[in-house]
Amino acid sequence: MVNADERRFEVLRAIVADYVSNHEPVASKAIVDRHNLGVSSATVRNDMASLEEDGYITQPHTSAGRIPTDKGYRLFVDRLSEVKPLSSAERRAIGTFLDGAVDLDDVLRRSVRLLAQLTRQVAVVQYPTLARSTVRHIELVLITPARAMLVMITDTGRVDQRMIDLGDVVTEDCLARIRSMINAALAGHRMVEAAAKVAELVEAAPSDLRDLMIRIGSVLVESLVEHPEERLVLGGTANLTRNVSDFPGSLRQVLEALEEQVVILKLLASARDPGTLTVHIGGENEAEEMRSTSVVSIGYGGAELLGGMGVVGPTRMDYPGTIAAVRAVANYVGEILTAR
């Protein structure tokens, strides 16, 4: 026989499911009619009264129905024993869609588009954190006899291009010698380590290449120590406007927070390991402008964390479906980027 606590949770689960689906306060009669709980309407009413007293559900107005509170959603999410698995067709579609990406930017753009479509919410992906990236290759291309382009490629597929004023006419042979010295010293090293090694490169450069190495080295250090991972790719922002009533008086604030990105970056930065999933519900969000939302976020990467991704939507969210989609897309993105 189900004990009273378990039965009350089943009533809460039914209220969450119906409210997420219909956006209407849920009455005891509807629970008895739609959910096979095996108890009377009177028992359900008693359980609803108990849930309301404990702050898990609330009565929005004079209707007989109840809706979940942030506390109710939190209990529901914490007790999710199994996340609704994606169908094999959905998993194949994710793999096919993301495998077609040509570079890092394309992977991230496709990821947010896909997540937004799967969850019907706003999807956000953080660019891979350069601090954890390593240098794969550095290319130097002569554009004019006195001007070159420096191209840095990281192990995550990030490509950074910068122009360098060489100060004098330089031959292809000189540039090839410098390119070879730079790659021998920096390839395979983390960005911060690589930046520290640039000074050693200048010291070790032959006298005929010293001035040229100083010019190239100064631009190279900038490329290594700047942090363009403070960037997000967003998709599906229009999804928030489908249900304006989910954000009473606060939709504009949410949209502004998404546009400014700082708040979202902070939420995504809370991911510590690849695959670690976090759900911030309503008032659990530190930023006031996000307190009408829920944020499902996860770290992505292989053995090490590359960045964060997630979904922003109303607290009235399909949590099992959203969690499954976020987890699946993060797994694929991590596999794609670490295989590159």
Short mmCIF file of C-alpha atoms in Angstrom, two decimals:
data_model
loop_
_atom_site.label_atom_id
_atom_site.label_comp_id
_atom_site.label_asym_id
_atom_site.label_seq_id
_atom_site.Cartn_x
_atom_site.Cartn_y
_atom_site.Cartn_z
CA MET A 1 0.00 0.00 0.00
CA VAL A 2 1.28 3.49 -0.88
CA ASN A 3 2.06 5.57 2.20
CA ALA A 4 0.59 9.07 2.68
CA ASP A 5 3.79 10.92 1.64
CA GLU A 6 4.10 8.92 -1.58
CA ARG A 7 0.42 9.46 -2.37
CA ARG A 8 0.75 13.22 -1.81
CA PHE A 9 3.74 13.25 -4.16
CA GLU A 10 1.69 11.43 -6.80
CA VAL A 11 -0.98 14.14 -6.43
CA LEU A 12 1.72 16.81 -6.83
CA ARG A 13 3.10 15.00 -9.87
CA ALA A 14 -0.41 14.95 -11.41
CA ILE A 15 -0.85 18.69 -10.75
CA VAL A 16 2.54 19.48 -12.34
CA ALA A 17 1.78 17.32 -15.41
CA ASP A 18 -1.67 18.82 -15.97
CA TYR A 19 -0.61 22.41 -15.33
CA VAL A 20 2.42 22.16 -17.65
CA SER A 21 0.20 20.63 -20.32
CA ASN A 22 -2.88 22.86 -20.04
CA HIS A 23 -1.76 26.02 -18.24
CA GLU A 24 -4.98 25.82 -16.18
CA PRO A 25 -5.27 25.46 -12.38
CA VAL A 26 -5.89 21.79 -11.56
CA ALA A 27 -8.91 20.69 -9.49
CA SER A 28 -9.26 17.48 -7.47
CA LYS A 29 -11.97 16.13 -9.80
CA ALA A 30 -9.64 16.48 -12.81
CA ILE A 31 -6.93 14.53 -10.96
CA VAL A 32 -9.34 11.70 -10.14
CA ASP A 33 -10.66 11.64 -13.72
CA ARG A 34 -7.29 11.84 -15.53
CA HIS A 35 -4.90 9.99 -13.22
CA ASN A 36 -5.39 6.49 -11.96
CA LEU A 37 -4.39 7.13 -8.33
CA GLY A 38 -6.85 4.63 -6.88
CA VAL A 39 -8.19 6.99 -4.21
CA SER A 40 -11.36 9.02 -3.74
CA SER A 41 -11.90 12.66 -4.62
CA ALA A 42 -12.09 13.44 -0.90
CA THR A 43 -8.63 11.91 -0.30
CA VAL A 44 -7.18 13.92 -3.18
CA ARG A 45 -8.74 17.10 -1.73
CA ASN A 46 -7.16 16.34 1.66
CA ASP A 47 -3.78 15.73 0.01
CA MET A 48 -4.08 18.99 -1.93
CA ALA A 49 -4.87 20.85 1.30
CA SER A 50 -1.78 19.31 2.89
CA LEU A 51 0.42 20.17 -0.14
CA GLU A 52 -0.89 23.74 -0.06
CA GLU A 53 -0.20 24.06 3.66
CA ASP A 54 3.38 22.90 3.07
CA GLY A 55 3.86 25.42 0.24
CA TYR A 56 4.08 22.98 -2.68
CA ILE A 57 0.95 24.22 -4.47
CA THR A 58 -1.08 27.41 -4.35
CA GLN A 59 -4.49 28.73 -5.38
CA PRO A 60 -3.93 31.46 -7.99
CA HIS A 61 -7.42 32.98 -7.66
CA THR A 62 -10.91 32.02 -6.61
CA SER A 63 -11.06 28.92 -8.84
CA ALA A 64 -11.09 25.50 -7.21
CA GLY A 65 -7.85 24.58 -8.94
CA ARG A 66 -4.26 24.71 -7.70
CA ILE A 67 -0.93 25.30 -9.44
CA PRO A 68 2.59 24.24 -8.41
CA THR A 69 4.85 26.72 -6.59
CA ASP A 70 8.63 26.94 -7.13
CA LYS A 71 8.95 24.68 -4.07
CA GLY A 72 6.56 22.18 -5.67
CA TYR A 73 8.53 22.14 -8.94
CA ARG A 74 11.76 21.69 -6.96
CA LEU A 75 10.38 18.60 -5.14
CA PHE A 76 9.11 17.25 -8.47
CA VAL A 77 12.52 17.72 -10.16
CA ASP A 78 14.42 16.29 -7.17
CA ARG A 79 12.21 13.19 -7.19
CA LEU A 80 12.50 12.56 -10.94
CA SER A 81 13.48 8.92 -10.74
CA GLU A 82 13.70 8.61 -14.50
CA VAL A 83 14.08 11.25 -17.16
CA LYS A 84 11.83 10.69 -20.16
CA PRO A 85 14.25 9.15 -22.67
CA LEU A 86 14.48 10.55 -26.17
CA SER A 87 13.20 8.21 -28.85
CA SER A 88 15.76 6.51 -31.08
CA ALA A 89 14.48 8.68 -33.97
CA GLU A 90 15.14 11.85 -31.93
CA ARG A 91 18.63 10.66 -31.01
CA ARG A 92 19.40 9.82 -34.66
CA ALA A 93 18.11 13.24 -35.74
CA ILE A 94 20.39 14.98 -33.21
CA GLY A 95 23.41 13.00 -34.39
CA THR A 96 22.70 13.60 -38.08
CA PHE A 97 22.04 17.32 -37.59
CA LEU A 98 25.16 17.99 -35.52
CA ASP A 99 27.49 15.70 -37.49
CA GLY A 100 26.90 17.89 -40.55
CA ALA A 101 28.57 20.90 -38.87
CA VAL A 102 31.67 22.22 -40.63
CA ASP A 103 33.40 24.10 -37.79
CA LEU A 104 33.02 25.20 -34.15
CA ASP A 105 30.74 28.16 -34.92
CA ASP A 106 28.50 25.88 -36.99
CA VAL A 107 28.40 23.23 -34.20
CA LEU A 108 27.25 25.83 -31.65
CA ARG A 109 24.71 27.47 -33.98
CA ARG A 110 23.21 24.10 -34.85
CA SER A 111 23.15 23.11 -31.15
CA VAL A 112 21.06 26.09 -30.04
CA ARG A 113 18.71 25.73 -32.98
CA LEU A 114 18.21 22.06 -32.19
CA LEU A 115 17.77 22.58 -28.43
CA ALA A 116 15.26 25.37 -29.02
CA GLN A 117 13.26 23.12 -31.37
CA LEU A 118 13.35 20.10 -29.03
CA THR A 119 12.34 22.03 -25.89
CA ARG A 120 10.37 24.96 -27.39
CA GLN A 121 12.32 27.23 -25.03
CA VAL A 122 15.32 29.55 -25.35
CA ALA A 123 18.56 27.62 -25.86
CA VAL A 124 21.97 29.00 -24.85
CA VAL A 125 25.47 27.65 -25.50
CA GLN A 126 28.68 29.12 -24.16
CA TYR A 127 31.74 29.18 -26.41
CA PRO A 128 34.43 26.73 -25.22
CA THR A 129 36.52 28.15 -22.41
CA LEU A 130 39.87 29.10 -23.90
CA ALA A 131 41.61 28.90 -20.52
CA ARG A 132 41.22 25.11 -20.75
CA SER A 133 41.97 24.86 -24.47
CA THR A 134 45.32 23.90 -25.93
CA VAL A 135 47.07 25.26 -29.01
CA ARG A 136 46.74 22.86 -31.93
CA HIS A 137 48.44 24.88 -34.66
CA ILE A 138 49.53 28.43 -35.47
CA GLU A 139 49.65 29.55 -39.08
CA LEU A 140 51.32 32.68 -40.47
CA VAL A 141 50.21 33.83 -43.91
CA LEU A 142 51.89 36.65 -45.82
CA ILE A 143 49.18 39.02 -47.08
CA THR A 144 51.56 41.70 -48.45
CA PRO A 145 55.38 41.82 -48.15
CA ALA A 146 55.02 43.84 -44.92
CA ARG A 147 51.75 42.43 -43.51
CA ALA A 148 50.78 38.96 -42.33
CA MET A 149 47.81 37.16 -40.86
CA LEU A 150 48.21 35.08 -37.72
CA VAL A 151 45.74 32.18 -37.44
CA MET A 152 45.53 30.28 -34.15
CA ILE A 153 43.60 26.98 -34.02
CA THR A 154 42.79 25.34 -30.67
CA ASP A 155 42.00 21.72 -29.85
CA THR A 156 38.30 22.65 -29.56
CA GLY A 157 38.22 23.94 -33.13
CA ARG A 158 38.29 27.62 -32.19
CA VAL A 159 39.95 29.75 -34.87
CA ASP A 160 41.33 33.20 -34.04
CA GLN A 161 42.64 35.45 -36.84
CA ARG A 162 44.66 38.65 -36.41
CA MET A 163 46.54 40.96 -38.75
CA ILE A 164 50.19 41.81 -37.99
CA ASP A 165 52.09 44.84 -39.29
CA LEU A 166 55.56 43.36 -39.87
CA GLY A 167 57.29 46.76 -39.99
CA ASP A 168 59.48 45.79 -42.94
CA VAL A 169 59.48 43.64 -46.05
CA VAL A 170 59.60 39.97 -45.01
CA THR A 171 60.29 36.92 -47.16
CA GLU A 172 58.23 33.72 -47.14
CA ASP A 173 61.35 31.89 -45.93
CA CYS A 174 61.70 34.11 -42.81
CA LEU A 175 58.01 33.67 -42.00
CA ALA A 176 58.29 29.88 -42.45
CA ARG A 177 61.23 29.75 -39.99
CA ILE A 178 59.26 31.71 -37.38
CA ARG A 179 56.15 29.59 -37.96
CA SER A 180 58.19 26.45 -37.36
CA MET A 181 59.74 27.84 -34.13
CA ILE A 182 56.36 28.95 -32.78
CA ASN A 183 54.61 25.63 -33.44
CA ALA A 184 57.51 23.61 -32.01
CA ALA A 185 57.34 25.65 -28.78
CA LEU A 186 53.57 26.13 -28.34
CA ALA A 187 51.62 23.29 -29.98
CA GLY A 188 49.98 21.05 -27.40
CA HIS A 189 50.30 23.58 -24.57
CA ARG A 190 47.42 25.24 -22.73
CA MET A 191 46.74 28.85 -23.64
CA VAL A 192 48.20 30.37 -20.46
CA GLU A 193 51.31 28.17 -20.63
CA ALA A 194 51.72 29.03 -24.31
CA ALA A 195 51.47 32.77 -23.58
CA ALA A 196 54.27 32.46 -21.00
CA LYS A 197 56.47 30.66 -23.54
CA VAL A 198 56.29 33.51 -26.06
CA ALA A 199 58.88 35.52 -24.09
CA GLU A 200 61.26 32.53 -24.30
CA LEU A 201 60.69 32.41 -28.06
CA VAL A 202 61.78 36.04 -28.40
CA GLU A 203 64.91 35.36 -26.32
CA ALA A 204 65.76 32.26 -28.37
CA ALA A 205 65.15 33.85 -31.79
CA PRO A 206 68.22 34.27 -34.04
CA SER A 207 69.36 37.91 -34.25
CA ASP A 208 68.12 38.27 -37.84
CA LEU A 209 64.59 37.26 -36.74
CA ARG A 210 64.49 38.96 -33.32
CA ASP A 211 62.58 42.13 -34.33
CA LEU A 212 60.11 40.13 -36.40
CA MET A 213 59.53 37.67 -33.53
CA ILE A 214 58.86 40.58 -31.15
CA ARG A 215 56.17 41.98 -33.47
CA ILE A 216 54.55 38.58 -34.06
CA GLY A 217 54.93 37.58 -30.41
CA SER A 218 53.09 40.64 -29.08
CA VAL A 219 50.04 39.87 -31.28
CA LEU A 220 50.29 36.16 -30.43
CA VAL A 221 50.18 36.87 -26.67
CA GLU A 222 47.02 38.96 -27.14
CA SER A 223 45.42 36.05 -28.98
CA LEU A 224 46.41 33.59 -26.24
CA VAL A 225 45.35 35.58 -23.18
CA GLU A 226 42.10 37.18 -24.36
CA HIS A 227 38.94 35.30 -23.40
CA PRO A 228 36.36 35.35 -26.18
CA GLU A 229 34.55 32.50 -24.37
CA GLU A 230 32.60 35.29 -22.68
CA ARG A 231 30.22 34.78 -25.57
CA LEU A 232 26.95 32.99 -25.88
CA VAL A 233 25.01 31.69 -28.84
CA LEU A 234 21.25 32.04 -28.30
CA GLY A 235 18.38 30.43 -30.16
CA GLY A 236 14.61 30.37 -29.89
CA THR A 237 14.17 33.67 -28.01
CA ALA A 238 10.77 34.07 -29.71
CA ASN A 239 9.61 30.94 -27.84
CA LEU A 240 9.29 33.01 -24.66
CA THR A 241 6.66 35.22 -26.27
CA ARG A 242 4.37 32.26 -27.02
CA ASN A 243 3.13 32.27 -23.42
CA VAL A 244 3.36 35.83 -22.14
CA SER A 245 1.13 34.91 -19.18
CA ASP A 246 3.97 32.73 -17.82
CA PHE A 247 5.90 35.95 -17.17
CA PRO A 248 3.47 38.36 -15.50
CA GLY A 249 5.06 41.78 -15.91
CA SER A 250 8.57 40.33 -16.25
CA LEU A 251 8.99 39.15 -19.87
CA ARG A 252 10.81 42.33 -20.86
CA GLN A 253 13.26 41.89 -17.95
CA VAL A 254 13.95 38.28 -18.98
CA LEU A 255 14.57 39.30 -22.60
CA GLU A 256 16.92 42.09 -21.47
CA ALA A 257 18.86 39.65 -19.25
CA LEU A 258 19.24 37.28 -22.21
CA GLU A 259 20.45 40.14 -24.39
CA GLU A 260 23.00 41.33 -21.81
CA GLN A 261 24.21 37.71 -21.39
CA VAL A 262 26.12 38.36 -18.12
CA VAL A 263 23.43 36.72 -15.98
CA ILE A 264 23.24 33.66 -18.23
CA LEU A 265 27.03 33.30 -18.40
CA LYS A 266 27.09 33.27 -14.59
CA LEU A 267 24.49 30.48 -14.52
CA LEU A 268 26.34 28.42 -17.13
CA ALA A 269 29.65 29.00 -15.35
CA SER A 270 28.27 27.11 -12.33
CA ALA A 271 28.84 23.87 -14.29
CA ARG A 272 31.93 22.18 -12.86
CA ASP A 273 32.15 18.94 -14.86
CA PRO A 274 30.92 17.67 -18.22
CA GLY A 275 27.52 16.03 -17.79
CA THR A 276 26.73 17.69 -14.45
CA LEU A 277 23.19 19.00 -14.83
CA THR A 278 21.67 21.78 -12.69
CA VAL A 279 18.11 23.08 -12.53
CA HIS A 280 17.50 26.58 -11.09
CA ILE A 281 13.78 27.12 -10.48
CA GLY A 282 12.16 30.54 -10.14
CA GLY A 283 13.27 32.22 -6.92
CA GLU A 284 16.40 30.04 -6.79
CA ASN A 285 17.85 32.27 -9.51
CA GLU A 286 20.04 34.95 -7.91
CA ALA A 287 19.23 37.55 -10.54
CA GLU A 288 15.88 39.16 -9.85
CA GLU A 289 15.03 39.46 -13.55
CA MET A 290 15.23 35.65 -13.89
CA ARG A 291 12.90 34.74 -11.02
CA SER A 292 9.96 33.94 -13.26
CA THR A 293 12.12 31.45 -15.20
CA SER A 294 13.70 28.05 -14.79
CA VAL A 295 17.18 27.39 -16.16
CA VAL A 296 18.29 23.85 -17.00
CA SER A 297 22.06 23.92 -17.56
CA ILE A 298 24.82 21.37 -18.09
CA GLY A 299 28.57 21.30 -18.68
CA TYR A 300 29.77 19.87 -21.99
CA GLY A 301 33.12 18.44 -23.02
CA GLY A 302 35.04 15.17 -22.92
CA ALA A 303 37.34 14.37 -20.02
CA GLU A 304 37.43 18.08 -19.22
CA LEU A 305 34.81 20.82 -19.18
CA LEU A 306 34.78 23.02 -22.30
CA GLY A 307 31.78 25.22 -21.49
CA GLY A 308 28.13 25.24 -20.52
CA MET A 309 24.83 25.02 -22.35
CA GLY A 310 21.20 25.00 -21.33
CA VAL A 311 17.64 26.12 -21.70
CA VAL A 312 15.75 29.10 -20.26
CA GLY A 313 11.96 28.96 -20.00
CA PRO A 314 9.05 29.52 -17.66
CA THR A 315 8.81 27.57 -14.38
CA ARG A 316 5.83 25.83 -16.06
CA MET A 317 8.20 23.66 -18.05
CA ASP A 318 8.28 20.03 -19.18
CA TYR A 319 11.22 19.22 -16.90
CA PRO A 320 11.69 15.52 -17.83
CA GLY A 321 11.63 16.27 -21.58
CA THR A 322 13.83 19.37 -21.26
CA ILE A 323 16.42 17.60 -19.09
CA ALA A 324 16.59 14.69 -21.57
CA ALA A 325 17.08 17.05 -24.54
CA VAL A 326 19.74 19.19 -22.81
CA ARG A 327 21.65 16.09 -21.71
CA ALA A 328 21.51 14.46 -25.16
CA VAL A 329 22.64 17.56 -27.09
CA ALA A 330 25.45 18.23 -24.57
CA ASN A 331 26.71 14.66 -25.01
CA TYR A 332 26.78 14.98 -28.81
CA VAL A 333 28.47 18.40 -28.73
CA GLY A 334 31.11 17.12 -26.30
CA GLU A 335 31.81 14.11 -28.51
CA ILE A 336 32.05 16.21 -31.68
CA LEU A 337 34.40 18.85 -30.21
CA THR A 338 36.71 16.42 -28.42
CA ALA A 339 36.99 14.26 -31.56
CA ARG A 340 38.13 17.17 -33.70
#
